[in-house]
């Protein structure tokens, strides 16, 4: 396909938490746009490597890194994987996150801190590691993945809502600090999406809530929004919160 069909041709991306679901779809969409991709999982190596194979099937190159991103050395190692494989880094999608389903009275401080470390600290560490290399390449895109509970509230999600609203603040601060480096920062907030959920996440807190379209979304629909923000033509969009929820929450 010609260059016009591959707007991210020759670029390099990292997508955290990309062994399955939304993260995998983001990898595939970026690969279809021409980006080479580093896939990541905290533990699910098989899933991350399967995503990498799917990326290759789209004609892009892929590499995989598996490990803990709450450790600064982990974030640095992830970025180094992209540099070793592709020689550059342009796109960082912070998708990796953990959820919880704990009533306020039962929520432990350790559980709260664990969710904050994974959902807030890790994206900050990844952005910190990635930004200098984006600047060196002349441009960059950071896209964080938010959570609807932060905007609408939800029972049993105090820790998750706190982390995802903090990520909105992180997104805006990164947009402000990195603008002079030609690096944009935005956050995409999925609504009710058909995904495979881990047992620790509990049932969806919005599972029975209607939206204007009367259905759950598909991971690919979230991936499309992320890909649009990563497009070279999206250089004037930064610091924004983009909701993909079928109208279940109107911002």
mmCIF file of C-alpha atoms in Angstrom:
data_model
loop_
_atom_site.group_PDB
_atom_site.id
_atom_site.type_symbol
_atom_site.label_atom_id
_atom_site.label_comp_id
_atom_site.label_asym_id
_atom_site.label_seq_id
_atom_site.Cartn_x
_atom_site.Cartn_y
_atom_site.Cartn_z
ATOM 1 C CA UNK A 1 0.000 0.000 0.000
ATOM 2 C CA UNK A 2 1.181 3.529 -0.687
ATOM 3 C CA UNK A 3 2.362 6.014 1.892
ATOM 4 C CA UNK A 4 -0.980 7.785 1.801
ATOM 5 C CA UNK A 5 -2.587 4.631 3.190
ATOM 6 C CA UNK A 6 0.000 4.274 5.959
ATOM 7 C CA UNK A 7 -0.007 7.574 7.866
ATOM 8 C CA UNK A 8 2.151 6.120 10.645
ATOM 9 C CA UNK A 9 4.539 4.348 8.295
ATOM 10 C CA UNK A 10 8.060 4.218 9.720
ATOM 11 C CA UNK A 11 6.969 5.166 13.234
ATOM 12 C CA UNK A 12 7.200 3.128 16.439
ATOM 13 C CA UNK A 13 4.587 2.610 19.134
ATOM 14 C CA UNK A 14 4.261 1.032 22.564
ATOM 15 C CA UNK A 15 0.890 -0.208 23.809
ATOM 16 C CA UNK A 16 0.867 -1.325 27.426
ATOM 17 C CA UNK A 17 -1.535 -4.024 28.552
ATOM 18 C CA UNK A 18 -1.900 -5.345 25.015
ATOM 19 C CA UNK A 19 -2.220 -9.096 25.502
ATOM 20 C CA UNK A 20 -5.962 -8.986 24.808
ATOM 21 C CA UNK A 21 -9.089 -6.868 24.512
ATOM 22 C CA UNK A 22 -8.769 -3.127 23.864
ATOM 23 C CA UNK A 23 -4.972 -3.144 24.013
ATOM 24 C CA UNK A 24 -4.733 -5.794 21.317
ATOM 25 C CA UNK A 25 -7.128 -3.921 19.057
ATOM 26 C CA UNK A 26 -5.119 -0.730 19.493
ATOM 27 C CA UNK A 27 -1.975 -2.575 18.408
ATOM 28 C CA UNK A 28 -3.706 -3.899 15.303
ATOM 29 C CA UNK A 29 -5.114 -0.507 14.358
ATOM 30 C CA UNK A 30 -1.733 1.183 14.735
ATOM 31 C CA UNK A 31 -0.119 -1.596 12.675
ATOM 32 C CA UNK A 32 -2.703 -1.103 9.947
ATOM 33 C CA UNK A 33 -1.673 2.563 9.901
ATOM 34 C CA UNK A 34 1.953 1.533 9.419
ATOM 35 C CA UNK A 35 3.384 1.713 12.940
ATOM 36 C CA UNK A 36 5.760 -0.894 14.298
ATOM 37 C CA UNK A 37 4.569 -1.947 17.742
ATOM 38 C CA UNK A 38 5.928 -3.143 21.064
ATOM 39 C CA UNK A 39 3.313 -5.242 22.838
ATOM 40 C CA UNK A 40 3.304 -5.585 26.611
ATOM 41 C CA UNK A 41 1.813 -7.624 29.427
ATOM 42 C CA UNK A 42 2.556 -7.761 33.133
ATOM 43 C CA UNK A 43 2.497 -11.578 33.124
ATOM 44 C CA UNK A 44 0.581 -12.896 30.103
ATOM 45 C CA UNK A 45 3.509 -13.484 27.762
ATOM 46 C CA UNK A 46 1.525 -15.819 25.508
ATOM 47 C CA UNK A 47 -1.141 -13.176 24.960
ATOM 48 C CA UNK A 48 1.377 -10.414 24.301
ATOM 49 C CA UNK A 49 3.283 -12.567 21.830
ATOM 50 C CA UNK A 50 0.047 -13.559 20.105
ATOM 51 C CA UNK A 51 -0.753 -9.863 19.689
ATOM 52 C CA UNK A 52 2.722 -9.338 18.235
ATOM 53 C CA UNK A 53 2.087 -12.067 15.673
ATOM 54 C CA UNK A 54 -1.168 -10.389 14.700
ATOM 55 C CA UNK A 55 0.701 -7.102 14.287
ATOM 56 C CA UNK A 56 3.144 -8.829 11.945
ATOM 57 C CA UNK A 57 0.233 -10.248 9.967
ATOM 58 C CA UNK A 58 -0.729 -6.622 9.238
ATOM 59 C CA UNK A 59 2.677 -6.053 7.634
ATOM 60 C CA UNK A 60 4.287 -4.216 10.560
ATOM 61 C CA UNK A 61 7.185 -5.214 12.780
ATOM 62 C CA UNK A 62 6.613 -6.174 16.411
ATOM 63 C CA UNK A 63 8.493 -6.810 19.634
ATOM 64 C CA UNK A 64 7.287 -7.845 23.080
ATOM 65 C CA UNK A 65 8.250 -6.909 26.626
ATOM 66 C CA UNK A 66 6.738 -8.553 29.694
ATOM 67 C CA UNK A 67 7.124 -7.082 33.153
ATOM 68 C CA UNK A 68 6.123 -4.686 35.915
ATOM 69 C CA UNK A 69 5.650 -1.055 34.900
ATOM 70 C CA UNK A 70 5.254 0.239 38.457
ATOM 71 C CA UNK A 71 9.025 -0.138 38.759
ATOM 72 C CA UNK A 72 10.950 2.691 37.039
ATOM 73 C CA UNK A 73 13.407 0.157 35.656
ATOM 74 C CA UNK A 74 10.477 -1.650 34.020
ATOM 75 C CA UNK A 75 9.284 1.465 32.212
ATOM 76 C CA UNK A 76 12.823 2.162 31.031
ATOM 77 C CA UNK A 77 13.219 -1.426 29.825
ATOM 78 C CA UNK A 78 9.952 -1.223 27.897
ATOM 79 C CA UNK A 79 11.068 1.933 26.114
ATOM 80 C CA UNK A 80 14.486 0.443 25.460
ATOM 81 C CA UNK A 81 12.778 -2.507 23.777
ATOM 82 C CA UNK A 82 11.255 -0.104 21.250
ATOM 83 C CA UNK A 83 14.578 1.635 20.691
ATOM 84 C CA UNK A 84 16.433 -1.645 20.238
ATOM 85 C CA UNK A 85 13.820 -3.009 17.832
ATOM 86 C CA UNK A 86 12.908 0.086 15.832
ATOM 87 C CA UNK A 87 15.475 2.778 16.633
ATOM 88 C CA UNK A 88 12.861 5.326 17.687
ATOM 89 C CA UNK A 89 9.647 5.904 19.610
ATOM 90 C CA UNK A 90 6.706 8.096 18.598
ATOM 91 C CA UNK A 91 3.559 6.702 20.213
ATOM 92 C CA UNK A 92 2.825 5.585 23.785
ATOM 93 C CA UNK A 93 -0.596 4.200 24.659
ATOM 94 C CA UNK A 94 -1.001 3.653 28.399
ATOM 95 C CA UNK A 95 -3.703 1.006 28.418
ATOM 96 C CA UNK A 96 -2.498 -1.315 31.209
ATOM 97 C CA UNK A 97 -4.678 -1.023 34.300
ATOM 98 C CA UNK A 98 -6.242 -3.014 37.075
ATOM 99 C CA UNK A 99 -9.745 -2.713 38.430
ATOM 100 C CA UNK A 100 -11.345 -3.599 41.708
ATOM 101 C CA UNK A 101 -14.812 -4.113 43.092
ATOM 102 C CA UNK A 102 -14.722 -3.230 46.778
ATOM 103 C CA UNK A 103 -17.272 -1.470 48.922
ATOM 104 C CA UNK A 104 -15.806 1.509 50.741
ATOM 105 C CA UNK A 105 -16.071 -0.255 54.096
ATOM 106 C CA UNK A 106 -14.126 -3.256 52.776
ATOM 107 C CA UNK A 107 -11.499 -1.478 50.688
ATOM 108 C CA UNK A 108 -8.020 -1.889 52.119
ATOM 109 C CA UNK A 109 -5.416 0.839 51.920
ATOM 110 C CA UNK A 110 -3.064 -1.601 50.207
ATOM 111 C CA UNK A 111 -5.670 -2.328 47.507
ATOM 112 C CA UNK A 112 -6.144 1.402 46.981
ATOM 113 C CA UNK A 113 -2.407 1.959 46.677
ATOM 114 C CA UNK A 114 -1.933 -0.993 44.336
ATOM 115 C CA UNK A 115 -4.521 0.388 41.931
ATOM 116 C CA UNK A 116 -3.022 3.877 42.114
ATOM 117 C CA UNK A 117 0.458 2.522 41.393
ATOM 118 C CA UNK A 118 -0.690 0.582 38.340
ATOM 119 C CA UNK A 119 -3.206 3.043 36.954
ATOM 120 C CA UNK A 120 -1.410 6.328 37.658
ATOM 121 C CA UNK A 121 2.226 5.857 38.595
ATOM 122 C CA UNK A 122 2.998 3.417 35.773
ATOM 123 C CA UNK A 123 1.658 5.703 33.001
ATOM 124 C CA UNK A 124 3.685 8.571 34.458
ATOM 125 C CA UNK A 125 6.842 6.447 34.543
ATOM 126 C CA UNK A 126 6.258 5.307 30.966
ATOM 127 C CA UNK A 127 5.695 8.875 29.766
ATOM 128 C CA UNK A 128 8.804 10.015 31.619
ATOM 129 C CA UNK A 129 10.864 7.308 29.927
ATOM 130 C CA UNK A 130 9.323 7.809 26.488
ATOM 131 C CA UNK A 131 9.122 11.592 26.124
ATOM 132 C CA UNK A 132 12.822 12.314 25.485
ATOM 133 C CA UNK A 133 12.880 9.828 22.612
ATOM 134 C CA UNK A 134 9.676 11.235 21.128
ATOM 135 C CA UNK A 135 11.238 14.686 21.286
ATOM 136 C CA UNK A 136 14.379 13.366 19.600
ATOM 137 C CA UNK A 137 12.275 11.992 16.726
ATOM 138 C CA UNK A 138 10.535 15.338 16.270
ATOM 139 C CA UNK A 139 7.033 14.371 17.351
ATOM 140 C CA UNK A 140 5.083 12.182 19.727
ATOM 141 C CA UNK A 141 1.645 11.025 20.811
ATOM 142 C CA UNK A 142 0.705 9.936 24.327
ATOM 143 C CA UNK A 143 -2.764 8.452 24.726
ATOM 144 C CA UNK A 144 -3.968 7.342 28.144
ATOM 145 C CA UNK A 145 -6.978 5.086 28.634
ATOM 146 C CA UNK A 146 -9.403 6.360 31.249
ATOM 147 C CA UNK A 147 -12.443 4.966 32.972
ATOM 148 C CA UNK A 148 -16.114 5.922 32.960
ATOM 149 C CA UNK A 149 -16.451 5.454 36.728
ATOM 150 C CA UNK A 150 -14.210 8.480 37.235
ATOM 151 C CA UNK A 151 -16.714 10.709 35.432
ATOM 152 C CA UNK A 152 -20.019 9.161 36.409
ATOM 153 C CA UNK A 153 -19.282 7.550 39.764
ATOM 154 C CA UNK A 154 -19.848 3.934 40.680
ATOM 155 C CA UNK A 155 -20.391 1.751 43.704
ATOM 156 C CA UNK A 156 -17.375 -0.302 44.698
ATOM 157 C CA UNK A 157 -15.035 1.745 42.528
ATOM 158 C CA UNK A 158 -13.629 4.467 44.785
ATOM 159 C CA UNK A 159 -10.067 3.297 44.120
ATOM 160 C CA UNK A 160 -10.567 2.912 40.368
ATOM 161 C CA UNK A 161 -12.411 6.230 40.005
ATOM 162 C CA UNK A 162 -9.690 8.023 41.949
ATOM 163 C CA UNK A 163 -6.976 6.547 39.754
ATOM 164 C CA UNK A 164 -8.701 7.290 36.475
ATOM 165 C CA UNK A 165 -9.568 10.865 37.406
ATOM 166 C CA UNK A 166 -5.958 11.350 38.467
ATOM 167 C CA UNK A 167 -4.998 10.133 35.005
ATOM 168 C CA UNK A 168 -7.083 12.941 33.490
ATOM 169 C CA UNK A 169 -4.959 15.404 35.445
ATOM 170 C CA UNK A 170 -1.781 13.643 34.354
ATOM 171 C CA UNK A 171 -2.926 13.847 30.734
ATOM 172 C CA UNK A 172 -3.510 17.573 30.919
ATOM 173 C CA UNK A 173 -0.227 18.214 32.716
ATOM 174 C CA UNK A 174 1.706 16.206 30.122
ATOM 175 C CA UNK A 175 -0.013 18.125 27.334
ATOM 176 C CA UNK A 176 1.069 21.385 28.932
ATOM 177 C CA UNK A 177 4.643 20.349 29.675
ATOM 178 C CA UNK A 178 5.391 18.578 26.400
ATOM 179 C CA UNK A 179 3.712 20.918 23.908
ATOM 180 C CA UNK A 180 6.986 22.627 23.028
ATOM 181 C CA UNK A 181 8.413 19.210 22.065
ATOM 182 C CA UNK A 182 5.617 18.592 19.539
ATOM 183 C CA UNK A 183 4.201 15.843 21.771
ATOM 184 C CA UNK A 184 0.451 15.668 22.317
ATOM 185 C CA UNK A 185 -1.270 14.008 25.275
ATOM 186 C CA UNK A 186 -4.921 12.947 25.361
ATOM 187 C CA UNK A 187 -7.108 10.473 27.224
ATOM 188 C CA UNK A 188 -9.736 8.156 25.754
ATOM 189 C CA UNK A 189 -12.471 7.019 28.138
ATOM 190 C CA UNK A 190 -14.289 3.814 27.107
ATOM 191 C CA UNK A 191 -17.833 3.140 28.210
ATOM 192 C CA UNK A 192 -19.417 -0.310 28.259
ATOM 193 C CA UNK A 193 -17.161 -2.385 26.018
ATOM 194 C CA UNK A 194 -17.463 -6.110 25.316
ATOM 195 C CA UNK A 195 -14.233 -7.477 26.750
ATOM 196 C CA UNK A 196 -13.004 -10.504 28.648
ATOM 197 C CA UNK A 197 -12.760 -9.335 32.265
ATOM 198 C CA UNK A 198 -10.545 -10.745 34.989
ATOM 199 C CA UNK A 199 -12.234 -12.158 38.076
ATOM 200 C CA UNK A 200 -10.729 -9.449 40.290
ATOM 201 C CA UNK A 201 -12.517 -6.755 38.301
ATOM 202 C CA UNK A 202 -15.968 -7.958 39.317
ATOM 203 C CA UNK A 203 -19.054 -7.408 37.229
ATOM 204 C CA UNK A 204 -19.279 -4.252 35.176
ATOM 205 C CA UNK A 205 -20.638 -1.458 37.394
ATOM 206 C CA UNK A 206 -22.557 -0.123 34.388
ATOM 207 C CA UNK A 207 -23.691 -3.450 32.944
ATOM 208 C CA UNK A 208 -27.425 -2.692 33.074
ATOM 209 C CA UNK A 209 -27.231 1.006 32.320
ATOM 210 C CA UNK A 210 -28.722 1.967 28.956
ATOM 211 C CA UNK A 211 -26.988 4.240 26.500
ATOM 212 C CA UNK A 212 -28.270 6.142 23.515
ATOM 213 C CA UNK A 213 -27.169 3.468 21.048
ATOM 214 C CA UNK A 214 -28.657 0.589 23.035
ATOM 215 C CA UNK A 215 -25.586 -1.667 22.907
ATOM 216 C CA UNK A 216 -22.125 -2.269 24.271
ATOM 217 C CA UNK A 217 -19.168 -1.087 22.251
ATOM 218 C CA UNK A 218 -16.487 -3.181 20.592
ATOM 219 C CA UNK A 219 -12.784 -2.916 21.464
ATOM 220 C CA UNK A 220 -12.106 -1.886 17.873
ATOM 221 C CA UNK A 221 -14.289 1.195 18.341
ATOM 222 C CA UNK A 222 -12.088 2.358 21.209
ATOM 223 C CA UNK A 223 -8.995 1.526 19.160
ATOM 224 C CA UNK A 224 -10.289 3.732 16.348
ATOM 225 C CA UNK A 225 -10.498 6.747 18.664
ATOM 226 C CA UNK A 226 -6.987 6.092 19.940
ATOM 227 C CA UNK A 227 -5.638 5.721 16.403
ATOM 228 C CA UNK A 228 -7.216 9.002 15.339
ATOM 229 C CA UNK A 229 -5.353 10.786 18.142
ATOM 230 C CA UNK A 230 -2.097 9.157 17.015
ATOM 231 C CA UNK A 231 -2.526 10.293 13.399
ATOM 232 C CA UNK A 232 -0.080 12.958 12.188
ATOM 233 C CA UNK A 233 -3.072 15.161 11.366
ATOM 234 C CA UNK A 234 -4.099 15.167 15.057
ATOM 235 C CA UNK A 235 -1.244 17.507 15.989
ATOM 236 C CA UNK A 236 -3.654 20.261 17.109
ATOM 237 C CA UNK A 237 -5.561 18.055 19.568
ATOM 238 C CA UNK A 238 -3.983 17.851 23.009
ATOM 239 C CA UNK A 239 -5.044 17.802 26.655
ATOM 240 C CA UNK A 240 -8.474 16.463 25.703
ATOM 241 C CA UNK A 241 -10.748 13.815 27.197
ATOM 242 C CA UNK A 242 -12.453 11.781 24.469
ATOM 243 C CA UNK A 243 -15.422 9.642 25.545
ATOM 244 C CA UNK A 244 -16.308 6.490 23.585
ATOM 245 C CA UNK A 245 -19.439 5.277 25.356
ATOM 246 C CA UNK A 246 -22.438 5.150 23.032
ATOM 247 C CA UNK A 247 -23.980 8.106 24.847
ATOM 248 C CA UNK A 248 -24.096 6.606 28.325
ATOM 249 C CA UNK A 249 -22.345 9.727 29.602
ATOM 250 C CA UNK A 250 -22.570 13.090 27.877
ATOM 251 C CA UNK A 251 -19.659 15.391 28.661
#
